[in-house]
Coordinates of C-alpha atoms and ligand atoms in Angstrom, one line a residue:
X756 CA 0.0 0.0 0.0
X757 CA 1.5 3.1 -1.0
X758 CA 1.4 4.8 3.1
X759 CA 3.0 8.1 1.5
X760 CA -0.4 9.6 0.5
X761 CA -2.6 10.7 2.9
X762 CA -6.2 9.4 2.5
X763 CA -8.4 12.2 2.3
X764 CA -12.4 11.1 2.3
X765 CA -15.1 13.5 1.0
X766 CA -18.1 13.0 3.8
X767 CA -21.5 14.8 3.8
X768 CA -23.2 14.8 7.9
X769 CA -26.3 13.9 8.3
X770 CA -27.8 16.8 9.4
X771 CA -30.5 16.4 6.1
X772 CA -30.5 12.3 6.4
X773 CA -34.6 12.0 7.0
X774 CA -36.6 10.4 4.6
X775 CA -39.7 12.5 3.9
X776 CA -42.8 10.1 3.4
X777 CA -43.1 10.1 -0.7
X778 CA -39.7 8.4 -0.4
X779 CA -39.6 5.2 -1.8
X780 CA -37.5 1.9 -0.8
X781 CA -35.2 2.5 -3.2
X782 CA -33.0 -0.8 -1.6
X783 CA -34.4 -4.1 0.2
X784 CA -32.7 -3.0 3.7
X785 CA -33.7 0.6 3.9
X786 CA -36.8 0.3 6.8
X787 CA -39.2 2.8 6.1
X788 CA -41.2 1.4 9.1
X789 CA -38.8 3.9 11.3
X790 CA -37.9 7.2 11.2
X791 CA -34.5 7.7 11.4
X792 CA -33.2 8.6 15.3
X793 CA -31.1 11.8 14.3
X794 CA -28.8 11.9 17.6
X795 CA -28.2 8.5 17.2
X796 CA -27.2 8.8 12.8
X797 CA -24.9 12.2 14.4
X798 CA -23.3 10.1 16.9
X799 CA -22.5 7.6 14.8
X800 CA -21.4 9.6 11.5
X801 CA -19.1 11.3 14.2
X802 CA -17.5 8.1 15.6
X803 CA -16.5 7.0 12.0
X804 CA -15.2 10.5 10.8
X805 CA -13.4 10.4 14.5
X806 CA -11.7 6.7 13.4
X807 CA -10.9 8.1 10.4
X808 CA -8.8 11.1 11.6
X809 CA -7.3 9.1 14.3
X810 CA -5.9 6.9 11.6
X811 CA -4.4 9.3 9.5
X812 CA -7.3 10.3 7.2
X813 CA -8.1 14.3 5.9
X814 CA -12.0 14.2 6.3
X815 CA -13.7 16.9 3.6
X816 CA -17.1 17.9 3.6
X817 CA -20.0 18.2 1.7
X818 CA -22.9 20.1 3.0
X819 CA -26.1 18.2 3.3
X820 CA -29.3 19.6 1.2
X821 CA -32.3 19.5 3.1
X822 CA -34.5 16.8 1.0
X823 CA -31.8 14.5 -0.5
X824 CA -31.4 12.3 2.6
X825 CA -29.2 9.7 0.4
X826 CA -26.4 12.4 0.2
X827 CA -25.1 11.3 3.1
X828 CA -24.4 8.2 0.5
X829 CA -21.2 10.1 -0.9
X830 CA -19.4 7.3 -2.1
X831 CA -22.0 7.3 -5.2
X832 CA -21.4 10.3 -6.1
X833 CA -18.1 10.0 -7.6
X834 CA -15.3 7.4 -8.7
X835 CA -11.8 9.2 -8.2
X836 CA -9.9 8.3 -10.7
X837 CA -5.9 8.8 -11.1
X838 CA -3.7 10.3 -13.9
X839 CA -0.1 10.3 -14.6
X840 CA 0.6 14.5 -14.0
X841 CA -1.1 14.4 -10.9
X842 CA -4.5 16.3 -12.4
X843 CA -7.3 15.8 -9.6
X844 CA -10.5 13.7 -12.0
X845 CA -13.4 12.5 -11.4
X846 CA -16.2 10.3 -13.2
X847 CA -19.6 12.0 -12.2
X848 CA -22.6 9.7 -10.8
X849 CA -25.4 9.3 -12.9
X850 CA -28.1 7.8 -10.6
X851 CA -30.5 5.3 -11.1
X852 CA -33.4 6.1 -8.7
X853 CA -35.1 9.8 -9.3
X854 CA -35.2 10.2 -5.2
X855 CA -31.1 10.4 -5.3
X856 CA -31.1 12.7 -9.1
X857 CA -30.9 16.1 -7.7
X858 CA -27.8 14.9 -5.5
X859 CA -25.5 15.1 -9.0
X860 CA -25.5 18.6 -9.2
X861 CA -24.4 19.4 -5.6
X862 CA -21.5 16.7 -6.2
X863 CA -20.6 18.7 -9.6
X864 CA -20.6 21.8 -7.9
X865 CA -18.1 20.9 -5.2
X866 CA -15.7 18.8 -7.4
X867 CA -15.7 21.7 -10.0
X868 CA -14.8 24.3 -6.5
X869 CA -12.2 21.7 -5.4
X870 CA -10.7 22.0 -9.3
X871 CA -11.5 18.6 -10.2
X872 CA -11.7 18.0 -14.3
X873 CA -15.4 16.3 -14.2
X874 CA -15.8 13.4 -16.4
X875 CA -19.5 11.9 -17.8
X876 CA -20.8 8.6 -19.2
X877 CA -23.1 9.9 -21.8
X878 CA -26.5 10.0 -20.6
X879 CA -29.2 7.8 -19.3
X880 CA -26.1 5.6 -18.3
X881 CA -26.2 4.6 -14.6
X882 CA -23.7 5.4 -12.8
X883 CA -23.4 5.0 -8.9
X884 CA -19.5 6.0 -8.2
X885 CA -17.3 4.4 -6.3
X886 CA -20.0 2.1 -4.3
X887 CA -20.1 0.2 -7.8
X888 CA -16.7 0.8 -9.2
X889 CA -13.3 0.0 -6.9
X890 CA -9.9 0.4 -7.6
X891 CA -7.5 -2.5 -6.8
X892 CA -4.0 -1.5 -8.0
X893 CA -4.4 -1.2 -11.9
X894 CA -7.9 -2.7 -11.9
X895 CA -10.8 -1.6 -11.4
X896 CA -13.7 -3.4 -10.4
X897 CA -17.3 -2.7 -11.4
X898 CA -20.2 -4.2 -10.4
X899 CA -23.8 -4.6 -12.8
X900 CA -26.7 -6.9 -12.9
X901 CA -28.4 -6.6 -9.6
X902 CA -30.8 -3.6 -9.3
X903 CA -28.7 -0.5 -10.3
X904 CA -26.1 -0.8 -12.8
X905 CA -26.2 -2.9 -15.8
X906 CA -23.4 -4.3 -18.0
X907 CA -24.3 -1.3 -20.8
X908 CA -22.1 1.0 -18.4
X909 CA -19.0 -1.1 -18.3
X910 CA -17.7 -0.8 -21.4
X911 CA -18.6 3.3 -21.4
X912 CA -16.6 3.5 -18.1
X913 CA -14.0 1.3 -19.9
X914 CA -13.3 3.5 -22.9
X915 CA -13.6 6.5 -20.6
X916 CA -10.6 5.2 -18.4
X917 CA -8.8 4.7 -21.5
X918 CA -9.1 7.9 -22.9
X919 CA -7.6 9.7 -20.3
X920 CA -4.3 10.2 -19.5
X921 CA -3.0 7.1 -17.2
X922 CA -0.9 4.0 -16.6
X923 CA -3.2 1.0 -17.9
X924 CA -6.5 -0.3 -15.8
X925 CA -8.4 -3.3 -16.3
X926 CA -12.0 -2.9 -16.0
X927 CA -13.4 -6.1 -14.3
X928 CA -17.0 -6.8 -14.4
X929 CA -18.2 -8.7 -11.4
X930 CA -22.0 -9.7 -12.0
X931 CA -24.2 -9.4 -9.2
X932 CA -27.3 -11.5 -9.0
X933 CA -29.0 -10.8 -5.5
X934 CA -30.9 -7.9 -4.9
X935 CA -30.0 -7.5 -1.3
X936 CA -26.4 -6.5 -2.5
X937 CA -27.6 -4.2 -5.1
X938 CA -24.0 -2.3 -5.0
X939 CA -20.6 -3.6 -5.5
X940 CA -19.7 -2.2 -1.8
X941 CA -22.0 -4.3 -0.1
X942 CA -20.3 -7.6 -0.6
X943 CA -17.2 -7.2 -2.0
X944 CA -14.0 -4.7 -0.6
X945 CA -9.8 -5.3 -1.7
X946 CA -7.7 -4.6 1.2
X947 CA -4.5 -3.7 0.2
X948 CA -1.5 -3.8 2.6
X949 CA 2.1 -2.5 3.3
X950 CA 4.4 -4.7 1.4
X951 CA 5.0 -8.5 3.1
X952 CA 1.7 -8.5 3.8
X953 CA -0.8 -10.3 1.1
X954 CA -3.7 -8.5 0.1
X955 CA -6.8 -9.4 0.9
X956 CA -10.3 -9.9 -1.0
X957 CA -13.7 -10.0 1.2
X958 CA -16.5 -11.5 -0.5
X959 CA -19.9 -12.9 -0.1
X960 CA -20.1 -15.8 -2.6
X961 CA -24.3 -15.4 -3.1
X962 CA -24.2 -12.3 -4.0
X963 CA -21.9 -13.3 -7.2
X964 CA -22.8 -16.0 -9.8
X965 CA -20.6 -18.8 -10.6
X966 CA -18.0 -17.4 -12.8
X967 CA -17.4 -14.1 -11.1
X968 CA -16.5 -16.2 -8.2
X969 CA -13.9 -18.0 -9.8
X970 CA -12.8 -14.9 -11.3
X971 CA -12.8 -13.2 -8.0
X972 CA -10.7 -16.1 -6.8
X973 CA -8.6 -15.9 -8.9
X974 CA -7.3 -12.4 -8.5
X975 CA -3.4 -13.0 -8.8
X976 CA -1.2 -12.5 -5.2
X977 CA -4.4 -12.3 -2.9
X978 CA -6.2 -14.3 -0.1
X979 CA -10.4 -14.6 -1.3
X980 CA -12.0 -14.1 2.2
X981 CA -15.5 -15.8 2.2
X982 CA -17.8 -13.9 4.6
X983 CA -20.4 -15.9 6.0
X984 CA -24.4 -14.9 5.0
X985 CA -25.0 -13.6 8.6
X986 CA -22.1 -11.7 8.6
X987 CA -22.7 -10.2 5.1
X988 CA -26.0 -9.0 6.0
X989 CA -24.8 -6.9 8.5
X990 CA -23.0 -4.9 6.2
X991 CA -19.6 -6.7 7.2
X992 CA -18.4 -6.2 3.6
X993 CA -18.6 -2.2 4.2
X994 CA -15.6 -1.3 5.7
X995 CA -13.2 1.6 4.7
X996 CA -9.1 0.4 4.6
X997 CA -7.9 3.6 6.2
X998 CA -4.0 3.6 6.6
X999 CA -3.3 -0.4 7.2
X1000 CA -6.7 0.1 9.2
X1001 CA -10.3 -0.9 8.8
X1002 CA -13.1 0.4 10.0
X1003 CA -16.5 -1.8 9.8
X1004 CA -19.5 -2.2 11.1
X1005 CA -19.8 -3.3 14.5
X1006 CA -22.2 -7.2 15.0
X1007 CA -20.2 -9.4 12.6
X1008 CA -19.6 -12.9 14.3
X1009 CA -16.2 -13.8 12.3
X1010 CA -15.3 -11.6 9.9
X1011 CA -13.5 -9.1 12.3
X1012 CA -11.9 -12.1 14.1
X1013 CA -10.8 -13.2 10.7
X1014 CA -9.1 -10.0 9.4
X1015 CA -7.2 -9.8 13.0
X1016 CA -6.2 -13.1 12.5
X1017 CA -4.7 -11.9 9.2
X1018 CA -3.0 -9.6 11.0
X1019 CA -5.7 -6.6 9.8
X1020 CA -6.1 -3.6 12.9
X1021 CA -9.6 -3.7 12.6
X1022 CA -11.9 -1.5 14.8
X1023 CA -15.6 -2.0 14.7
X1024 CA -18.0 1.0 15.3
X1025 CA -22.1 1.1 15.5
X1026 CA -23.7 2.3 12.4
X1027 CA -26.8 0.8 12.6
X1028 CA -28.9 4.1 11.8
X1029 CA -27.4 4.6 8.6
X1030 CA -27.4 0.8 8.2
X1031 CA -31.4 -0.2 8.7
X1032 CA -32.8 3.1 7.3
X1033 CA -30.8 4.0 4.6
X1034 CA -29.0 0.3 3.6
X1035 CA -25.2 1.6 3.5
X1036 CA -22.5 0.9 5.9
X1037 CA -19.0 2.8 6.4
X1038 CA -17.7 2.9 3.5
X1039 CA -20.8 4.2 1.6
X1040 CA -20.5 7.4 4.1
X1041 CA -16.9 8.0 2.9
X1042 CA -15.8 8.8 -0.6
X1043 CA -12.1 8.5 -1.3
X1044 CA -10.8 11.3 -3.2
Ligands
LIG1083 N1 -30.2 4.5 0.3 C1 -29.1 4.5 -0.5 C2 -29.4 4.0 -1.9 O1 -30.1 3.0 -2.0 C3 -27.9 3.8 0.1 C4 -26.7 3.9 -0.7 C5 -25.6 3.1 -0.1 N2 -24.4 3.3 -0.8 C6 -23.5 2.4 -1.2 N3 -22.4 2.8 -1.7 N4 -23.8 1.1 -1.2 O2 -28.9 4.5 -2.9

């Protein structure tokens, strides 16, 4: 893991996360059953910006619009993607639902304030960021076929990548065939480490078909990590690698034993607001930028 750069994370509080009424379940977890306990979504946005800092992370922020609860979300609004001068890009999110549309233009606005060259799919392609799309060293890894993105945006995204002005990346399409893990970041994360240390891949098999999971196991120089169902469910996948650290959601019964058995500093916090009303975890609240 290259430790010389300082993670910096783009995160929007949830000062605006309430979902008015018209609101629809726009994933299987979110409960609209319950409103959403506001002290308890600040304390808990806090602890993880908090775990973030302590580990080395720059925390930026993005201020929450009063109707647009999803914001909070910001991982989908972006995928940050490198270049070889150093020029700060991103690919815009095109979202799927019309409850999370209006968020694009607040994530335009600060990228192009922050002097980031903003990059598009052509229209009416989907496009949910970085919770669909994750860098691995020179791949990238983009998720389709479960309720948000299809395969039409991969090869878009692919030709995008390759128009610009970078080392190589190979796009790898992972299909996803539940619609419980309707994003890429629900059930599978890379962690990569400091050299002497073998990456790692977490996964939850049932949320891939057949020949992603060979593919996934067969990502060269890594250890597949097969999360259990229970564990998956509670978001266990979701974790943001912060500095040789990871941060995830607190109620997995192995996972977290695993990872520290693998040697990972892993530190578990509650997010269980943001979890069962809005169906994202930790590293759904933080975009890498
Ligand atoms: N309610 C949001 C949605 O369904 C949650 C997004 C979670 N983000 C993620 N990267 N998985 O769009």
């Amino acid at each position: 893991m290259d430790n010389t750069k300082k993670p910096i994370f783009l995160m929007c509080p949830p000062d605006h996360f309430i979902y008015p009424d018209t609101y629809r379940k726009i994933n299987s977890h979110m409960n609209r059953m319950r409103a959403v306990n506001q002290e308890r979504a600040c304390d808990q946005w806090q602890a993880l910006a908090a775990a973030l800092f302590r580990n080395g992370a720059e925390i930026k922020l993005l201020s929450p619009v009063y109707g647009l609860p999803d914001m909070v979300f910001t991982r989908n609004g972006a995928l940050s993607i490198p270049s070889v001068d150093g020029e700060k890009q991103v690919i815009l999110a095109a979202f799927k639902y019309e409850e999370r549309r209006l968020e694009r233009a607040h994530f335009f606005a600060w990228f192009q304030r922050h002097g980031y060259s903003i990059r598009y799919l052509p229209e009416h392609i989907v496009f949910e960021g970085n919770g669909e799309a994750i860098m691995f060293r020179n791949m990238l890894f983009t998720g389709y076929g479960s309720t948000r993105m299809t395969f039409q945006t991969v090869p878009f995204i692919a030709a995008l990548l390759y128009g610009q002005k970078m080392g190589y990346i190979e796009v790898v399409p992972l299909r996803l065939v539940s619609e419980d893990f309707y994003h890429l970041d629900t059930c599978f994360m890379p962690i990569l480490r400091s050299e002497n240390h073998p990456d790692l891949i977490v996964y939850y098999p049932d949320a891939f078909d057949r020949y992603t999971i060979s593919r996934i196991n067969a990502i060269p120089d890594t250890i597949p990590i097969a999360v259990s169902k229970y564990d998956a469910y509670v978001f266990g996948c979701n974790f943001v690698v912060c500095n040789d650290a990871v941060i995830m959601p607190n109620g997995t019964v192995k996972l977290a034993d695993t990872l520290r058995a693998h040697g990972v500093s892993v530190m578990e916090i509650e997010m269980s607001e943001f979890i069962e009303c809005g169906g994202g975890g930790p590293f759904c609240l933080t975009l890498a930028i």
